Amino acid sequence: MKHFLDIHKTDPADLRAMIDSARAMKTARNDRPKGEADDEQPLAGRMVALIFEKPSTRTRVSFDVGVRQMGGQTMVLSGSEMQLGHGETIADTARVLSRYVDLIMIRTFEEATLLEMAEYADVPVINGLTNRTHPCQIMADVMTYEEHRGPIGGKKIVWSGDGNNVCASWIHAAGQFGFDLTFTGPETLDPEPVFVDFARKKGANIVIERDPAKAVQGADAIVTDTWVSMHDPQSARERRHNQLRPYQVNEQLMSLARPDALFMHCLPAHRDDEATSAVMDGPNSVIFDEAENRLHAQKAVLRWCLGV
């Protein structure tokens, strides 16, 4: 049984195989009329539970559509329906769900919830997002980069802004896929040192540079994310805006990177906060390719977990 809990917990060869599988499935799907099911139905007869303690657009739709395209069925459960850990324990929930479904995807707040679910489940568990990491997004991001610019190994990726869960998974990916990453943002929002240490031990050059203009020099891609979470109080939002405003990805900052540098953002975006609309809609932006590739990358993750 194979869980997909984090990029740094998955063998690099398996990560590469998933990216290759995702690209192959995307190519095959693009050759078929829109709306048709996949020729292969590897999830036929399988039931997948999709648990959302945190609300979602891309994660919910992409997993739901992906399972259906491969012949499976989904059961979507919200946090209010489940009340994980409040009535029934997470461990007991995992044991019960394992009697009904073939795989569990969970999008939750605390990493401990994900880990406990995986520990006690008798079926594979996929990390759809936690407060610490977002591995499925970065699988789609690596796939997107390589579609446009070829192998990501040896490239320079710059993260501008908050060292949040998406940034953490980018740092993990640097270690696993062999690229370098520069973080530029305020010291108060640095990524966790344990993530940086992991990537450095794997041979990736991880740089912390406070000056965004210096950070993006020679960049092959600039990546950012929203400055605020939907759950942040108003006071925290204002404080974050003040801290992060110098790290906005705008046309001036993009001009300091390589001319063919990609702009990436996992969405949803607060336009003209973390990035300007001119950059988001500009010729170097691949944000909607990233959104689409969640579908293909996650189909590959599902197949890897189930061995089909």
mmCIF file of C-alpha atoms in Angstrom:
data_model
loop_
_atom_site.group_PDB
_atom_site.id
_atom_site.type_symbol
_atom_site.label_atom_id
_atom_site.label_comp_id
_atom_site.label_asym_id
_atom_site.label_seq_id
_atom_site.Cartn_x
_atom_site.Cartn_y
_atom_site.Cartn_z
ATOM 1 C CA MET A 1 0.000 0.000 0.000
ATOM 2 C CA LYS A 2 1.391 3.371 -1.040
ATOM 3 C CA HIS A 3 0.361 6.674 0.531
ATOM 4 C CA PHE A 4 1.131 9.996 -1.167
ATOM 5 C CA LEU A 5 1.733 12.164 1.879
ATOM 6 C CA ASP A 6 4.522 14.502 0.792
ATOM 7 C CA ILE A 7 7.027 14.934 -1.998
ATOM 8 C CA HIS A 8 9.990 14.401 0.315
ATOM 9 C CA LYS A 9 8.474 11.107 1.507
ATOM 10 C CA THR A 10 8.137 9.707 -2.022
ATOM 11 C CA ASP A 11 10.998 8.144 -3.975
ATOM 12 C CA PRO A 12 12.317 10.465 -6.731
ATOM 13 C CA ALA A 13 11.995 7.677 -9.312
ATOM 14 C CA ASP A 14 8.321 7.302 -8.420
ATOM 15 C CA LEU A 15 7.795 11.059 -8.647
ATOM 16 C CA ARG A 16 9.352 11.078 -12.104
ATOM 17 C CA ALA A 17 7.210 8.111 -13.182
ATOM 18 C CA MET A 18 4.087 9.973 -12.039
ATOM 19 C CA ILE A 19 5.028 13.081 -14.030
ATOM 20 C CA ASP A 20 5.644 10.952 -17.135
ATOM 21 C CA SER A 21 2.342 9.131 -16.616
ATOM 22 C CA ALA A 22 0.486 12.423 -16.206
ATOM 23 C CA ARG A 23 1.899 13.787 -19.454
ATOM 24 C CA ALA A 24 0.998 10.595 -21.316
ATOM 25 C CA MET A 25 -2.581 10.698 -20.013
ATOM 26 C CA LYS A 26 -2.903 14.373 -20.905
ATOM 27 C CA THR A 27 -1.715 13.714 -24.465
ATOM 28 C CA ALA A 28 -4.129 10.795 -24.843
ATOM 29 C CA ARG A 29 -7.016 12.865 -23.469
ATOM 30 C CA ASN A 30 -6.285 15.764 -25.814
ATOM 31 C CA ASP A 31 -6.580 13.344 -28.744
ATOM 32 C CA ARG A 32 -10.156 12.396 -27.760
ATOM 33 C CA PRO A 33 -13.363 14.422 -28.167
ATOM 34 C CA LYS A 34 -14.088 16.606 -25.138
ATOM 35 C CA GLY A 35 -16.199 14.876 -22.527
ATOM 36 C CA GLU A 36 -15.337 11.300 -23.451
ATOM 37 C CA ALA A 37 -14.064 8.955 -20.755
ATOM 38 C CA ASP A 38 -10.503 7.690 -20.877
ATOM 39 C CA ASP A 39 -9.914 4.653 -23.083
ATOM 40 C CA GLU A 40 -8.377 2.988 -20.058
ATOM 41 C CA GLN A 41 -10.619 2.639 -17.023
ATOM 42 C CA PRO A 42 -8.082 1.735 -14.315
ATOM 43 C CA LEU A 43 -10.381 2.863 -11.499
ATOM 44 C CA ALA A 44 -13.435 0.930 -12.692
ATOM 45 C CA GLY A 45 -15.250 -0.424 -9.659
ATOM 46 C CA ARG A 46 -13.213 1.762 -7.258
ATOM 47 C CA MET A 47 -14.666 4.208 -4.755
ATOM 48 C CA VAL A 48 -12.605 7.213 -3.631
ATOM 49 C CA ALA A 49 -13.479 9.287 -0.554
ATOM 50 C CA LEU A 50 -12.689 12.999 -0.929
ATOM 51 C CA ILE A 51 -12.603 14.680 2.489
ATOM 52 C CA PHE A 52 -12.563 18.472 2.686
ATOM 53 C CA GLU A 53 -12.054 20.083 6.067
ATOM 54 C CA LYS A 54 -10.831 23.078 4.065
ATOM 55 C CA PRO A 55 -13.002 24.310 1.181
ATOM 56 C CA SER A 56 -11.626 24.008 -2.326
ATOM 57 C CA THR A 57 -12.313 24.626 -6.003
ATOM 58 C CA ARG A 58 -9.392 23.152 -7.934
ATOM 59 C CA THR A 59 -8.692 20.241 -5.580
ATOM 60 C CA ARG A 60 -12.318 19.155 -5.395
ATOM 61 C CA VAL A 61 -13.095 19.462 -9.091
ATOM 62 C CA SER A 62 -9.805 18.007 -10.337
ATOM 63 C CA PHE A 63 -9.929 14.936 -8.086
ATOM 64 C CA ASP A 64 -13.626 14.348 -8.727
ATOM 65 C CA VAL A 65 -13.282 14.667 -12.501
ATOM 66 C CA GLY A 66 -10.061 12.644 -12.569
ATOM 67 C CA VAL A 67 -11.584 9.694 -10.706
ATOM 68 C CA ARG A 68 -14.647 9.734 -12.951
ATOM 69 C CA GLN A 69 -12.599 9.942 -16.139
ATOM 70 C CA MET A 70 -10.771 6.781 -15.071
ATOM 71 C CA GLY A 71 -13.997 4.898 -14.390
ATOM 72 C CA GLY A 72 -14.201 5.300 -10.611
ATOM 73 C CA GLN A 73 -16.725 6.913 -8.308
ATOM 74 C CA THR A 74 -16.289 9.548 -5.620
ATOM 75 C CA MET A 75 -17.847 10.265 -2.245
ATOM 76 C CA VAL A 76 -17.318 13.917 -1.282
ATOM 77 C CA LEU A 77 -17.387 14.582 2.470
ATOM 78 C CA SER A 78 -17.109 17.999 4.100
ATOM 79 C CA GLY A 79 -15.520 18.794 7.428
ATOM 80 C CA SER A 80 -18.929 19.589 8.945
ATOM 81 C CA GLU A 81 -20.190 16.157 7.918
ATOM 82 C CA MET A 82 -17.142 14.363 9.253
ATOM 83 C CA GLN A 83 -16.158 16.464 12.299
ATOM 84 C CA LEU A 84 -12.825 14.712 12.267
ATOM 85 C CA GLY A 85 -11.420 14.124 15.721
ATOM 86 C CA HIS A 86 -14.320 15.855 17.501
ATOM 87 C CA GLY A 87 -16.801 13.023 17.886
ATOM 88 C CA GLU A 88 -15.224 9.880 16.494
ATOM 89 C CA THR A 89 -11.437 9.767 16.581
ATOM 90 C CA ILE A 90 -9.471 10.187 13.375
ATOM 91 C CA ALA A 91 -8.095 6.677 13.833
ATOM 92 C CA ASP A 92 -11.573 5.174 14.051
ATOM 93 C CA THR A 93 -12.751 7.231 11.078
ATOM 94 C CA ALA A 94 -9.840 5.859 9.067
ATOM 95 C CA ARG A 95 -10.667 2.289 10.063
ATOM 96 C CA VAL A 96 -14.337 2.692 9.165
ATOM 97 C CA LEU A 97 -13.737 4.414 5.824
ATOM 98 C CA SER A 98 -11.261 1.681 4.887
ATOM 99 C CA ARG A 99 -14.176 -0.799 5.001
ATOM 100 C CA TYR A 100 -16.118 1.254 2.434
ATOM 101 C CA VAL A 101 -13.674 2.868 0.006
ATOM 102 C CA ASP A 102 -10.519 2.040 -1.942
ATOM 103 C CA LEU A 103 -8.646 5.311 -1.366
ATOM 104 C CA ILE A 104 -8.910 8.429 0.780
ATOM 105 C CA MET A 105 -7.912 11.953 -0.292
ATOM 106 C CA ILE A 106 -7.971 14.465 2.547
ATOM 107 C CA ARG A 107 -7.603 18.250 2.491
ATOM 108 C CA THR A 108 -7.209 19.359 6.078
ATOM 109 C CA PHE A 109 -5.651 21.872 8.442
ATOM 110 C CA GLU A 110 -3.280 20.012 10.737
ATOM 111 C CA GLU A 111 -0.625 17.703 9.345
ATOM 112 C CA ALA A 112 -1.246 15.437 12.349
ATOM 113 C CA THR A 113 -4.739 14.688 11.002
ATOM 114 C CA LEU A 114 -3.308 13.503 7.690
ATOM 115 C CA LEU A 115 -0.633 11.380 9.366
ATOM 116 C CA GLU A 116 -3.073 9.752 11.760
ATOM 117 C CA MET A 117 -5.450 9.008 8.908
ATOM 118 C CA ALA A 118 -2.640 7.311 6.987
ATOM 119 C CA GLU A 119 -1.421 5.396 10.029
ATOM 120 C CA TYR A 120 -4.767 3.750 10.697
ATOM 121 C CA ALA A 121 -6.249 3.481 7.198
ATOM 122 C CA ASP A 122 -6.077 0.157 5.372
ATOM 123 C CA VAL A 123 -6.255 1.954 2.013
ATOM 124 C CA PRO A 124 -3.937 4.545 0.413
ATOM 125 C CA VAL A 125 -4.201 8.142 1.633
ATOM 126 C CA ILE A 126 -3.390 11.211 -0.487
ATOM 127 C CA ASN A 127 -2.463 14.619 0.945
ATOM 128 C CA GLY A 128 -4.771 17.109 -0.795
ATOM 129 C CA LEU A 129 -3.284 19.927 1.318
ATOM 130 C CA THR A 130 -2.346 20.632 4.920
ATOM 131 C CA ASN A 131 -1.207 23.798 6.631
ATOM 132 C CA ARG A 132 2.392 22.621 6.115
ATOM 133 C CA THR A 133 2.514 21.200 2.568
ATOM 134 C CA HIS A 134 0.681 20.901 -0.757
ATOM 135 C CA PRO A 135 2.403 18.135 -2.751
ATOM 136 C CA CYS A 136 -0.270 17.587 -5.408
ATOM 137 C CA GLN A 137 0.006 21.217 -6.494
ATOM 138 C CA ILE A 138 3.746 21.002 -6.965
ATOM 139 C CA MET A 139 3.448 17.795 -9.014
ATOM 140 C CA ALA A 140 1.243 19.794 -11.370
ATOM 141 C CA ASP A 141 3.683 22.712 -11.265
ATOM 142 C CA VAL A 142 6.704 20.585 -12.161
ATOM 143 C CA MET A 143 4.700 19.028 -14.976
ATOM 144 C CA THR A 144 3.730 22.493 -16.229
ATOM 145 C CA TYR A 145 7.277 23.830 -16.129
ATOM 146 C CA GLU A 146 8.579 20.863 -18.105
ATOM 147 C CA GLU A 147 5.817 21.167 -20.713
ATOM 148 C CA HIS A 148 7.001 24.681 -21.491
ATOM 149 C CA ARG A 149 10.748 24.619 -20.833
ATOM 150 C CA GLY A 150 11.944 21.008 -20.704
ATOM 151 C CA PRO A 151 13.577 19.220 -17.755
ATOM 152 C CA ILE A 152 13.471 21.192 -14.523
ATOM 153 C CA GLY A 153 16.703 19.679 -13.205
ATOM 154 C CA GLY A 154 19.418 22.294 -12.774
ATOM 155 C CA LYS A 155 17.050 25.241 -13.221
ATOM 156 C CA LYS A 156 16.635 28.206 -10.878
ATOM 157 C CA ILE A 157 13.179 28.657 -9.377
ATOM 158 C CA VAL A 158 12.452 31.769 -7.301
ATOM 159 C CA TRP A 159 9.702 31.864 -4.705
ATOM 160 C CA SER A 160 8.590 35.400 -3.835
ATOM 161 C CA GLY A 161 6.402 36.048 -0.809
ATOM 162 C CA ASP A 162 5.261 33.910 2.113
ATOM 163 C CA GLY A 163 7.145 30.699 2.931
ATOM 164 C CA ASN A 164 3.853 28.832 3.226
ATOM 165 C CA ASN A 165 2.725 25.259 2.527
ATOM 166 C CA VAL A 166 3.062 25.595 -1.251
ATOM 167 C CA CYS A 167 6.554 27.022 -0.845
ATOM 168 C CA ALA A 168 7.417 24.091 1.442
ATOM 169 C CA SER A 169 6.476 21.563 -1.224
ATOM 170 C CA TRP A 170 8.464 23.498 -3.835
ATOM 171 C CA ILE A 171 11.503 23.215 -1.554
ATOM 172 C CA HIS A 172 10.913 19.478 -1.148
ATOM 173 C CA ALA A 173 10.666 19.200 -4.925
ATOM 174 C CA ALA A 174 13.992 21.003 -5.364
ATOM 175 C CA GLY A 175 15.638 18.181 -3.450
ATOM 176 C CA GLN A 176 13.769 15.433 -5.255
ATOM 177 C CA PHE A 177 13.884 16.772 -8.834
ATOM 178 C CA GLY A 178 17.340 18.364 -8.667
ATOM 179 C CA PHE A 179 16.694 22.067 -9.217
ATOM 180 C CA ASP A 180 17.739 25.126 -7.189
ATOM 181 C CA LEU A 181 15.372 27.413 -5.339
ATOM 182 C CA THR A 182 15.762 30.947 -4.044
ATOM 183 C CA PHE A 183 13.315 32.211 -1.436
ATOM 184 C CA THR A 184 12.758 35.946 -1.233
ATOM 185 C CA GLY A 185 10.454 37.272 1.443
ATOM 186 C CA PRO A 186 10.447 38.793 4.931
ATOM 187 C CA GLU A 187 12.340 36.917 7.639
ATOM 188 C CA THR A 188 9.169 36.568 9.701
ATOM 189 C CA LEU A 189 7.656 34.419 6.934
ATOM 190 C CA ASP A 190 10.664 32.239 6.118
ATOM 191 C CA PRO A 191 10.033 28.590 5.227
ATOM 192 C CA GLU A 192 10.638 26.067 7.989
ATOM 193 C CA PRO A 193 14.354 25.275 8.402
ATOM 194 C CA VAL A 194 13.648 21.531 8.320
ATOM 195 C CA PHE A 195 12.372 21.850 4.741
ATOM 196 C CA VAL A 196 15.423 23.828 3.675
ATOM 197 C CA ASP A 197 17.761 21.333 5.369
ATOM 198 C CA PHE A 198 16.124 18.423 3.543
ATOM 199 C CA ALA A 199 16.638 19.969 0.106
ATOM 200 C CA ARG A 200 20.213 21.037 0.841
ATOM 201 C CA LYS A 201 21.113 17.545 2.009
ATOM 202 C CA LYS A 202 19.769 16.256 -1.303
ATOM 203 C CA GLY A 203 22.137 18.583 -3.155
ATOM 204 C CA ALA A 204 19.810 21.457 -4.061
ATOM 205 C CA ASN A 205 21.101 25.013 -3.741
ATOM 206 C CA ILE A 206 18.534 26.720 -1.488
ATOM 207 C CA VAL A 207 19.175 30.453 -1.082
ATOM 208 C CA ILE A 208 17.470 32.991 1.182
ATOM 209 C CA GLU A 209 17.690 36.457 -0.392
ATOM 210 C CA ARG A 210 15.806 39.409 1.123
ATOM 211 C CA ASP A 211 16.202 41.653 -1.928
ATOM 212 C CA PRO A 212 13.714 40.457 -4.572
ATOM 213 C CA ALA A 213 15.577 42.260 -7.358
ATOM 214 C CA LYS A 214 18.720 40.251 -6.588
ATOM 215 C CA ALA A 215 16.772 37.049 -6.011
ATOM 216 C CA VAL A 216 15.214 36.904 -9.477
ATOM 217 C CA GLN A 217 18.409 37.467 -11.455
ATOM 218 C CA GLY A 218 18.864 34.464 -13.727
ATOM 219 C CA ALA A 219 15.546 32.949 -12.652
ATOM 220 C CA ASP A 220 13.932 30.369 -14.940
ATOM 221 C CA ALA A 221 10.601 30.754 -13.132
ATOM 222 C CA ILE A 222 9.106 33.054 -10.521
ATOM 223 C CA VAL A 223 6.451 31.553 -8.282
ATOM 224 C CA THR A 224 4.164 33.171 -5.739
ATOM 225 C CA ASP A 225 0.960 32.528 -3.826
ATOM 226 C CA THR A 226 -1.755 34.480 -2.076
ATOM 227 C CA TRP A 227 -0.563 36.569 0.846
ATOM 228 C CA VAL A 228 -3.511 35.731 3.088
ATOM 229 C CA SER A 229 -5.506 32.660 3.951
ATOM 230 C CA MET A 230 -9.296 32.734 3.937
ATOM 231 C CA HIS A 231 -9.114 31.943 7.660
ATOM 232 C CA ASP A 232 -6.781 34.799 8.636
ATOM 233 C CA PRO A 233 -8.319 37.553 10.792
ATOM 234 C CA GLN A 234 -8.364 41.084 9.377
ATOM 235 C CA SER A 235 -5.497 42.243 11.592
ATOM 236 C CA ALA A 236 -3.275 39.438 10.306
ATOM 237 C CA ARG A 237 -4.208 40.259 6.707
ATOM 238 C CA GLU A 238 -3.142 43.892 7.105
ATOM 239 C CA ARG A 239 0.120 42.898 8.779
ATOM 240 C CA ARG A 240 0.945 40.414 6.015
ATOM 241 C CA HIS A 241 0.176 42.950 3.295
ATOM 242 C CA ASN A 242 2.584 45.417 4.877
ATOM 243 C CA GLN A 243 5.314 42.795 5.123
ATOM 244 C CA LEU A 244 4.854 41.335 1.653
ATOM 245 C CA ARG A 245 4.175 44.366 -0.492
ATOM 246 C CA PRO A 246 7.872 44.686 -1.530
ATOM 247 C CA TYR A 247 7.681 41.108 -2.885
ATOM 248 C CA GLN A 248 4.841 41.660 -5.331
ATOM 249 C CA VAL A 249 5.558 40.017 -8.693
ATOM 250 C CA ASN A 250 5.072 42.840 -11.176
ATOM 251 C CA GLU A 251 6.380 43.649 -14.636
ATOM 252 C CA GLN A 252 9.493 45.339 -13.236
ATOM 253 C CA LEU A 253 10.431 42.272 -11.188
ATOM 254 C CA MET A 254 9.763 39.902 -14.095
ATOM 255 C CA SER A 255 12.007 42.018 -16.313
ATOM 256 C CA LEU A 256 14.973 41.251 -14.044
ATOM 257 C CA ALA A 257 14.645 37.482 -14.551
ATOM 258 C CA ARG A 258 15.560 35.576 -17.694
ATOM 259 C CA PRO A 259 13.549 36.777 -20.720
ATOM 260 C CA ASP A 260 11.812 33.395 -20.977
ATOM 261 C CA ALA A 261 11.184 33.026 -17.238
ATOM 262 C CA LEU A 262 7.778 31.549 -16.488
ATOM 263 C CA PHE A 263 5.356 33.058 -13.997
ATOM 264 C CA MET A 264 3.545 30.529 -11.823
ATOM 265 C CA HIS A 265 0.785 30.793 -9.219
ATOM 266 C CA CYS A 266 -1.289 27.935 -7.799
ATOM 267 C CA LEU A 267 -4.489 30.046 -7.612
ATOM 268 C CA PRO A 268 -6.776 31.402 -6.318
ATOM 269 C CA ALA A 269 -5.075 34.753 -6.670
ATOM 270 C CA HIS A 270 -5.756 38.177 -5.233
ATOM 271 C CA ARG A 271 -4.984 40.144 -8.357
ATOM 272 C CA ASP A 272 -2.730 43.146 -7.901
ATOM 273 C CA ASP A 273 -1.692 41.985 -4.436
ATOM 274 C CA GLU A 274 0.884 39.195 -4.722
ATOM 275 C CA ALA A 275 1.046 39.620 -8.498
ATOM 276 C CA THR A 276 -0.231 42.193 -10.948
ATOM 277 C CA SER A 277 -2.830 41.365 -13.557
ATOM 278 C CA ALA A 278 -0.318 42.398 -16.218
ATOM 279 C CA VAL A 279 1.972 39.558 -15.103
ATOM 280 C CA MET A 280 -0.817 37.048 -14.512
ATOM 281 C CA ASP A 281 -2.233 37.607 -17.992
ATOM 282 C CA GLY A 282 1.139 38.172 -19.642
ATOM 283 C CA PRO A 283 2.947 36.002 -22.190
ATOM 284 C CA ASN A 284 5.135 34.269 -19.591
ATOM 285 C CA SER A 285 2.246 33.255 -17.343
ATOM 286 C CA VAL A 286 1.257 29.580 -17.220
ATOM 287 C CA ILE A 287 -1.174 29.787 -14.305
ATOM 288 C CA PHE A 288 -4.119 28.202 -16.096
ATOM 289 C CA ASP A 289 -1.957 25.392 -17.436
ATOM 290 C CA GLU A 290 -1.029 24.717 -13.812
ATOM 291 C CA ALA A 291 -4.704 24.596 -12.875
ATOM 292 C CA GLU A 292 -5.475 22.135 -15.673
ATOM 293 C CA ASN A 293 -2.488 19.979 -14.843
ATOM 294 C CA ARG A 294 -3.817 19.366 -11.339
ATOM 295 C CA LEU A 295 -6.235 17.006 -13.089
ATOM 296 C CA HIS A 296 -3.571 15.050 -14.973
ATOM 297 C CA ALA A 297 -0.976 14.974 -12.196
ATOM 298 C CA GLN A 298 -3.495 13.751 -9.637
ATOM 299 C CA LYS A 299 -4.738 11.035 -11.964
ATOM 300 C CA ALA A 300 -1.150 9.793 -12.045
ATOM 301 C CA VAL A 301 -0.926 9.985 -8.241
ATOM 302 C CA LEU A 302 -4.176 8.004 -7.898
ATOM 303 C CA ARG A 303 -2.919 5.302 -10.244
ATOM 304 C CA TRP A 304 0.431 5.091 -8.440
ATOM 305 C CA CYS A 305 -1.259 4.728 -5.058
ATOM 306 C CA LEU A 306 -3.550 1.975 -6.311
ATOM 307 C CA GLY A 307 -0.944 0.298 -8.501
ATOM 308 C CA VAL A 308 -3.159 0.385 -11.599
#
